[in-house]
Coordinates of C-alpha atoms in Angstrom, one line a residue:
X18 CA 3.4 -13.6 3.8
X19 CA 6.0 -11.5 5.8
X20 CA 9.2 -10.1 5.3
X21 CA 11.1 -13.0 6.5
X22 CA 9.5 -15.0 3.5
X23 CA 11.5 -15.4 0.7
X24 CA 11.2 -14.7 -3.1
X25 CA 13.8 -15.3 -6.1
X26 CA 14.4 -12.3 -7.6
X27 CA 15.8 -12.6 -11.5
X28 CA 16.8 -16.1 -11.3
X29 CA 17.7 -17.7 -14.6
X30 CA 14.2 -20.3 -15.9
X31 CA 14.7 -22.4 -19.1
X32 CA 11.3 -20.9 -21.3
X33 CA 9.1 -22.9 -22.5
X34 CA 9.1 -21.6 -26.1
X35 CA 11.0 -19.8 -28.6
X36 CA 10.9 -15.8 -28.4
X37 CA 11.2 -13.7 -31.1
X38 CA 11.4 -10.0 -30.5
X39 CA 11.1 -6.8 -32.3
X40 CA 12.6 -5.3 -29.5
X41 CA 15.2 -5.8 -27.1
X42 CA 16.3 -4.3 -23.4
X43 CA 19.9 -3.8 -22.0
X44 CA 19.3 -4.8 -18.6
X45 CA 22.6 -6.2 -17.4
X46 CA 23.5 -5.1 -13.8
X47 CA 20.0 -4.3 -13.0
X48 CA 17.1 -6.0 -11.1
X49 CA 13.8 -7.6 -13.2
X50 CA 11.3 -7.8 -11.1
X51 CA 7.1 -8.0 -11.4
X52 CA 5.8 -4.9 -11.7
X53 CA 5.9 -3.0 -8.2
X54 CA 2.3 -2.3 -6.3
X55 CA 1.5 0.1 -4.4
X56 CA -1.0 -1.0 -1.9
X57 CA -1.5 2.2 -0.1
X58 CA -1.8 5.7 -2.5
X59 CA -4.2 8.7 -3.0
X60 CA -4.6 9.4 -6.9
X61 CA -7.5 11.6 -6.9
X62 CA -6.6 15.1 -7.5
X63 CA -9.0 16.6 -9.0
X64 CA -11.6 15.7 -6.1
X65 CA -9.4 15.9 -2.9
X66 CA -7.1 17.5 -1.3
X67 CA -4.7 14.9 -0.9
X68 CA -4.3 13.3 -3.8
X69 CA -1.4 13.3 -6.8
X70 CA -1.4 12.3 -10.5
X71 CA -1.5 8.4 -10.7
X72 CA 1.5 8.2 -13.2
X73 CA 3.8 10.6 -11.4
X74 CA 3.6 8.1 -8.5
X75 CA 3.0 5.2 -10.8
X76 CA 5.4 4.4 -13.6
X77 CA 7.4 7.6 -13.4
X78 CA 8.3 6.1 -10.3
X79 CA 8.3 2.2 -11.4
X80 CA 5.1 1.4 -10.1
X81 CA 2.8 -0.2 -12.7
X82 CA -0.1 -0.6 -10.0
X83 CA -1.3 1.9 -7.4
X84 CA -4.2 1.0 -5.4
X85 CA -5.8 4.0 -4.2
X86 CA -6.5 4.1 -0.3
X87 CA -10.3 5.6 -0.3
X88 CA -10.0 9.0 -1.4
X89 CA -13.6 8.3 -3.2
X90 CA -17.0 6.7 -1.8
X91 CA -19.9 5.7 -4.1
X92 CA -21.1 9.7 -4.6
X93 CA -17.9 10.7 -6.3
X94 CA -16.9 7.3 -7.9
X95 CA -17.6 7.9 -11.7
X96 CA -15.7 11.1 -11.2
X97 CA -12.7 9.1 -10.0
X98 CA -13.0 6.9 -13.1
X99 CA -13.2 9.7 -15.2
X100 CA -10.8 12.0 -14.2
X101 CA -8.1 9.6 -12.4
X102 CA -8.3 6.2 -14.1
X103 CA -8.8 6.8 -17.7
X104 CA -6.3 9.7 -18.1
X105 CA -3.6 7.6 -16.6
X106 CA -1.2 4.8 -17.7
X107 CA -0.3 3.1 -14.8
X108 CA -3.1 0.8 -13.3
X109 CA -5.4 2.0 -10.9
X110 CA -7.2 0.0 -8.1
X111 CA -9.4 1.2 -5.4
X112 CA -10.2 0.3 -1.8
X113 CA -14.0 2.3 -1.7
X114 CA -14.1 4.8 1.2
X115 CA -17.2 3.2 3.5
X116 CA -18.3 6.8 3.6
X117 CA -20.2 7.9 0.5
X118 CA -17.8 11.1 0.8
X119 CA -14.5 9.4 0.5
X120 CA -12.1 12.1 1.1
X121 CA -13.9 14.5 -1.7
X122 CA -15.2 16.6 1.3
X123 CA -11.9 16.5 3.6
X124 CA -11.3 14.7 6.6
X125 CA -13.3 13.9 9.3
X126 CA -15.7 11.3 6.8
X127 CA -16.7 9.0 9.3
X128 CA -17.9 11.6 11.6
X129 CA -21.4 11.4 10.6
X130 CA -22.9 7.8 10.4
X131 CA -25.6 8.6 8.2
X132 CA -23.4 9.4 5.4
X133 CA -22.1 5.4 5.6
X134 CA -23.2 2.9 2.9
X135 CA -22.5 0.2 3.4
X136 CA -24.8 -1.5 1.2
X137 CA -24.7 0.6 -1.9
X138 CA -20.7 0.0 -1.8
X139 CA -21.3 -3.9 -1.7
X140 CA -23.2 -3.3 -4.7
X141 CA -20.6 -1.2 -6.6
X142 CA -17.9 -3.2 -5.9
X143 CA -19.5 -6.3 -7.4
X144 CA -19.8 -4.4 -10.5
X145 CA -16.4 -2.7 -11.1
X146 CA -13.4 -5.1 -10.8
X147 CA -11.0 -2.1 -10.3
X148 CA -12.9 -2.1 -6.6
X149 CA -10.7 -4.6 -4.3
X150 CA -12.0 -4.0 -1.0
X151 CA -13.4 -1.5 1.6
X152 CA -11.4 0.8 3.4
X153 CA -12.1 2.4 6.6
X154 CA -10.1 5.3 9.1
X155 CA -10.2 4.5 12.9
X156 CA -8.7 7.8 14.2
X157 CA -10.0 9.9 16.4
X158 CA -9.9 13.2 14.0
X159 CA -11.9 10.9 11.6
X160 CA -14.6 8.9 13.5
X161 CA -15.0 11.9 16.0
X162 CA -17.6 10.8 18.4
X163 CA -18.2 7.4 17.2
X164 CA -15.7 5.5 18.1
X165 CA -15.8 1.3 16.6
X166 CA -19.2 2.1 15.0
X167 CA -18.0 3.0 11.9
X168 CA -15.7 -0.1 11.2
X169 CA -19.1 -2.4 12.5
X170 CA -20.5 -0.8 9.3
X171 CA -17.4 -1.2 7.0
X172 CA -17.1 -5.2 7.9
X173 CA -20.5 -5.3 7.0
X174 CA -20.2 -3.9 3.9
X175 CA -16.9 -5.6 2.9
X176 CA -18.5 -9.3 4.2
X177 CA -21.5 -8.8 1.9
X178 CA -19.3 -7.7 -1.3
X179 CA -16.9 -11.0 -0.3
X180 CA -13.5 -8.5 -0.2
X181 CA -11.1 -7.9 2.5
X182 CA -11.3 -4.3 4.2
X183 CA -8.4 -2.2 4.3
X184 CA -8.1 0.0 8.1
X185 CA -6.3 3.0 9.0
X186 CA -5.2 3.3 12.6
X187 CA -3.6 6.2 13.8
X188 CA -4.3 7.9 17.5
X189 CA -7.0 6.4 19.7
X190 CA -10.5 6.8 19.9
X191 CA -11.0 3.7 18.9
X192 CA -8.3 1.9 20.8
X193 CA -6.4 -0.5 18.8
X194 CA -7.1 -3.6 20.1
X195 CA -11.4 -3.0 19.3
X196 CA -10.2 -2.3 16.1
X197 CA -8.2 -5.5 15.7
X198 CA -10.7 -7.8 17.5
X199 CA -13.4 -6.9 13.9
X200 CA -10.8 -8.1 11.7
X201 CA -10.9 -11.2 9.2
X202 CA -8.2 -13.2 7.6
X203 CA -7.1 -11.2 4.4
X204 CA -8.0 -7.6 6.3
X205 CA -5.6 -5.2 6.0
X206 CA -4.1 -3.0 8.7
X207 CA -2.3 -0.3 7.3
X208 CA -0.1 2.3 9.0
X209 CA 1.0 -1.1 11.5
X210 CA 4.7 0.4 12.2
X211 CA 3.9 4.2 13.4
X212 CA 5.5 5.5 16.3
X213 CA 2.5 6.8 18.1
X214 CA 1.4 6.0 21.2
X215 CA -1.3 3.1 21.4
X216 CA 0.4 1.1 19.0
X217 CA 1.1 -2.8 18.8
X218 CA 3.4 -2.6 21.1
X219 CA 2.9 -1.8 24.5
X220 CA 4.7 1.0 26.9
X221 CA 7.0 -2.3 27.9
X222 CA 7.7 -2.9 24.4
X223 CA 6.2 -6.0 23.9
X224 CA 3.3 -6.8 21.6
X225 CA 0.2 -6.2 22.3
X226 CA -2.2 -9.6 22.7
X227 CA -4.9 -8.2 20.2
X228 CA -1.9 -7.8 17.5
X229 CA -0.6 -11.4 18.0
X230 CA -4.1 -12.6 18.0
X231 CA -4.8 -11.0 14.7
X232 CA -1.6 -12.3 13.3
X233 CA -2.1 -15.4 14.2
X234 CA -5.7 -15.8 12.2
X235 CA -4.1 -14.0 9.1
X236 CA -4.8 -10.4 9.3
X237 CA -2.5 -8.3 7.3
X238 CA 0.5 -5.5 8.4
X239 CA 1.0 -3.0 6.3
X240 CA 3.6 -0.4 5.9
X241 CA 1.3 2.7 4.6
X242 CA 4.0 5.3 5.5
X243 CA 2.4 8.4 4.8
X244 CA 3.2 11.6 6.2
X245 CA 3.1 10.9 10.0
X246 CA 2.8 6.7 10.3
X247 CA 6.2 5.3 10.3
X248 CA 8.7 5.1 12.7
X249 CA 12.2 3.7 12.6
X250 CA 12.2 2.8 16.0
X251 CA 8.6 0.9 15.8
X252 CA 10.5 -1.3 12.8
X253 CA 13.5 -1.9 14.7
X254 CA 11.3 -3.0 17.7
X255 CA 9.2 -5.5 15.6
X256 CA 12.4 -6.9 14.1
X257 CA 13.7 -7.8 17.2
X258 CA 10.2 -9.7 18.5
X259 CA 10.0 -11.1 15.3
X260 CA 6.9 -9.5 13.1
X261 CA 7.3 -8.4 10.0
X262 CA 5.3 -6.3 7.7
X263 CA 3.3 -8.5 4.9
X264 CA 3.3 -5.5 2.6
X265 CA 5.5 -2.1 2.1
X266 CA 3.1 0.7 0.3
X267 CA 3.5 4.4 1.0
X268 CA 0.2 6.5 1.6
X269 CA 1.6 8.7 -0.6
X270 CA 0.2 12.1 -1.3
X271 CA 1.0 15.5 -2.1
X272 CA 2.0 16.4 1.2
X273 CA 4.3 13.9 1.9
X274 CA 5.4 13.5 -2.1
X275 CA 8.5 15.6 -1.2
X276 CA 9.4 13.8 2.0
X277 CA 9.6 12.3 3.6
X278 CA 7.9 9.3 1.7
X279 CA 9.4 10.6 -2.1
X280 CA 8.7 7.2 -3.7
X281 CA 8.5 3.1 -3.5
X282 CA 11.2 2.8 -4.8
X283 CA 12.8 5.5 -1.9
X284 CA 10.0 3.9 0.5
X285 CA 12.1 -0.1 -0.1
X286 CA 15.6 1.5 0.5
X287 CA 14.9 2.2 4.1
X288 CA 14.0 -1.5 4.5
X289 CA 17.6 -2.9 2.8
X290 CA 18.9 0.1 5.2
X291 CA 17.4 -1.8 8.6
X292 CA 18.9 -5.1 7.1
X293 CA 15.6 -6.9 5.1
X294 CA 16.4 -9.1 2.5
X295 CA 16.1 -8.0 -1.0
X296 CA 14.2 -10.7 -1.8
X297 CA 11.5 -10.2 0.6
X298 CA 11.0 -6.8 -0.2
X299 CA 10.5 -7.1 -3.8
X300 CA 7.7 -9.8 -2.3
X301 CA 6.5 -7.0 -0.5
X302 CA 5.2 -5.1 -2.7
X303 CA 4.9 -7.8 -5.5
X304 CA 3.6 -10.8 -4.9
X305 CA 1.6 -10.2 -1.5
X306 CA -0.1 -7.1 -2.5
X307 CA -1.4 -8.8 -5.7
X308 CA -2.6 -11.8 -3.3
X309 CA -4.6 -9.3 -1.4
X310 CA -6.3 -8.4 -4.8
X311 CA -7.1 -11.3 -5.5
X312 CA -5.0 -10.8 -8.8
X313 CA -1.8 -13.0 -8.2
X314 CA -2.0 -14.7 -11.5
X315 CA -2.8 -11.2 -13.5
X316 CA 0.3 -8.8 -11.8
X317 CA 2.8 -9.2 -9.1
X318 CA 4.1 -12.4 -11.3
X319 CA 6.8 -12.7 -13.7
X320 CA 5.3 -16.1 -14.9
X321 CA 5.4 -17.8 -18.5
X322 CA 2.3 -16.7 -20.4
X323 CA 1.5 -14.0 -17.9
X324 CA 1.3 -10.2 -19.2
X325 CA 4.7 -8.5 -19.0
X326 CA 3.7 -6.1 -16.0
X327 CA 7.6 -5.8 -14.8
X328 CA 9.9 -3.5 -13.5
X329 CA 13.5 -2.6 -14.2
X330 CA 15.5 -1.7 -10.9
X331 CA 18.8 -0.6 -10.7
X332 CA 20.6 -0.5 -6.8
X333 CA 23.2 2.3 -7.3
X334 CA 26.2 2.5 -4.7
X335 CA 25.3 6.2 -3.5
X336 CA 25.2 7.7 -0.1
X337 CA 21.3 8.3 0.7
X338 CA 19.7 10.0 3.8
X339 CA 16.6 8.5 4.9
X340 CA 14.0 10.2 7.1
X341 CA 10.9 8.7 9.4
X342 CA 8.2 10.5 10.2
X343 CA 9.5 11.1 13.3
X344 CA 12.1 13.0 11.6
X345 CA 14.9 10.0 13.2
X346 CA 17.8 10.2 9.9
X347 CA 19.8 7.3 9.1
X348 CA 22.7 7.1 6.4
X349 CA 22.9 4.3 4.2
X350 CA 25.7 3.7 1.2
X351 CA 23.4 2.2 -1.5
X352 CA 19.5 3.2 -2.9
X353 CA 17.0 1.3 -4.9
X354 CA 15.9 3.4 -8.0
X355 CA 13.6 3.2 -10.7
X356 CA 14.8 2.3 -14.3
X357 CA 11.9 1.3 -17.0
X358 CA 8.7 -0.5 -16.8
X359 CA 7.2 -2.8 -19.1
X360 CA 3.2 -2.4 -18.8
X361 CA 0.3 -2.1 -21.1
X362 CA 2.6 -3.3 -24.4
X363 CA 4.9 -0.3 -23.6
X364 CA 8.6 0.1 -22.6
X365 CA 8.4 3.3 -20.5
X366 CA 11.7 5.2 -18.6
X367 CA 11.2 5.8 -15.5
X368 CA 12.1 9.7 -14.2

């Protein structure tokens, strides 16, 4: 589903049941929505260099769900449940670095092909649930000399566990269109809208074949913002040929934590600022993340009978400067922000 795909957002249902309450929530003027995912974070700090507390970019922030983005392989996995998932209250998912290093050792993981695993990730991920897929980095700082091999390896891996695989692109070797050529229906590219050089659109400005190819047979665009992988001009460019991002997630992290990603929440407001429907964004980081999961009738839903995973929006009339990673700033007269989140039986004010 893309951007152009609608969503209601807070419309009035008849329930199917009495409700009796022992507490209640003054929401009038604000926005009820399922709780917001974020597909794209780094929430390991203890083990990398990267990563940020889960609940200061999770329900601080109005985020009941961050999927982590392969900070850890298999070698430092029971760490990351130890020290990231238990401690925290917002929920935390994992795409498994294909590299048993993750990002526990710095950059660079994919560098060395003996230190894949393909087949001891399979294995993990069919025995921890909170696993939803593979994720790989096809840049040159991180495969180094090995171009495509690396993401041979991940599809592998992510084919034998039955999950989609989550890629990075970023600045060629590999060039985009091998990478885009390995990927399934329900694959995820992430960092889609950067404005660097090699992109999905060409030097013309038109879209590349590979990218319309791999639309067409259902592979996923992702936002993943991130510290240098969006671009105001790339979105403004898509919008006119007509592609839209399936998902908005941030790549957050502690170095772009004070900008110029700062939040979802912050993250939306520059996509109501280029014109997107409110409906479709709320989708974007709702409903079509949790389908990626696998987990659309467990989160992303505001169903009868379904937990109460929700967040409470407010969009505030305030003049808010908004910054690409390109450093392009545009002004816009109203902001998305953060109000409370319903998750694990708790009513929790957002900060």
């Amino acid at each position: 589903m893309g951007l152009y795909e609608k969503q209601q957002v807070g419309e009035k249902q008849p329930l199917p049941y009495p409700i009796e309450a022992n507490e209640t929530i003054n929401a009038e003027g604000c926005l009820i929505t399922p709780g917001l995912i974020d597909l794209h974070a780094h929430v390991f700090p203890t083990q990398t260099f990267l990563g940020v507390e889960a609940d200061r970019v999770g329900v601080e922030q109005g985020v009941t769900t961050v999927v982590d983005a392969g900070s850890t392989g298999i070698w430092a996995f029971d760490a990351f449940l130890e020290e990231a998932v238990r401690p925290s209250v917002t929920r935390i998912l994992a795409f498994l670095n294909i590299s048993g290093d993750g990002l526990c050792k710095g950059g660079g993981e994919l560098g060395d092909m003996s230190r894949l695993t393909p087949r001891e990730a399979a294995a993990l991920i069919r025995e921890q649930p909170l696993l939803r897929g593979i994720k790989a980095r096809m840049s040159s700082s991180v495969v180094k000399h090995n171009g495509i091999r690396p993401l041979h390896v991940a599809k592998e891996a992510a084919r034998e566990a039955g999950v989609p695989m989550m890629v990075h692109i970023g600045n060629a070797p590999p060039r985009l269109a091998e990478v885009l050529a390995l990927l399934d229906r329900g694959d995820v590219v992430t960092h889609a809208f950067h404005g660097k050089a090699g992109g999905m659109f060409d030097e013309g400005g038109e879209l590349i074949a590979e990218a319309q190819d791999a639309l067409d047979r259902g592979v996923l665009f992702d936002i993943g913002h991130g510290e240098s992988s969006f671009s105001f001009r790339t979105l403004r460019l898509a919008q006119e040929k007509g592609v839209a991002p399936h998902v908005i997630s941030t790549d957050v992290h502690r170095r772009n934590l004070d900008g110029p990603v700062h939040s979802l929440t912050h993250t939306l407001t520059k996509f109501l600022a280029n014109g997107y429907p409110l409906e479709a964004i709320v989708a974007a980081c709702t409903s079509a993340p949790a389908r990626i999961l696998g987990m659309e009738n467990e989160i992303g839903t505001l169903k009868p009978g379904a937990c109460a995973d929700v967040t409470i929006l407010q969009l505030r009339k305030e003049p808010t400067r908004l910054t690409d990673c390109e450093k392009e700033t545009i002004e816009t007269s109203e902001r998305l922000v953060a109000h409370q989140v319903i998750t694990s039986g708790k009513v929790l004010t957002c900060k």
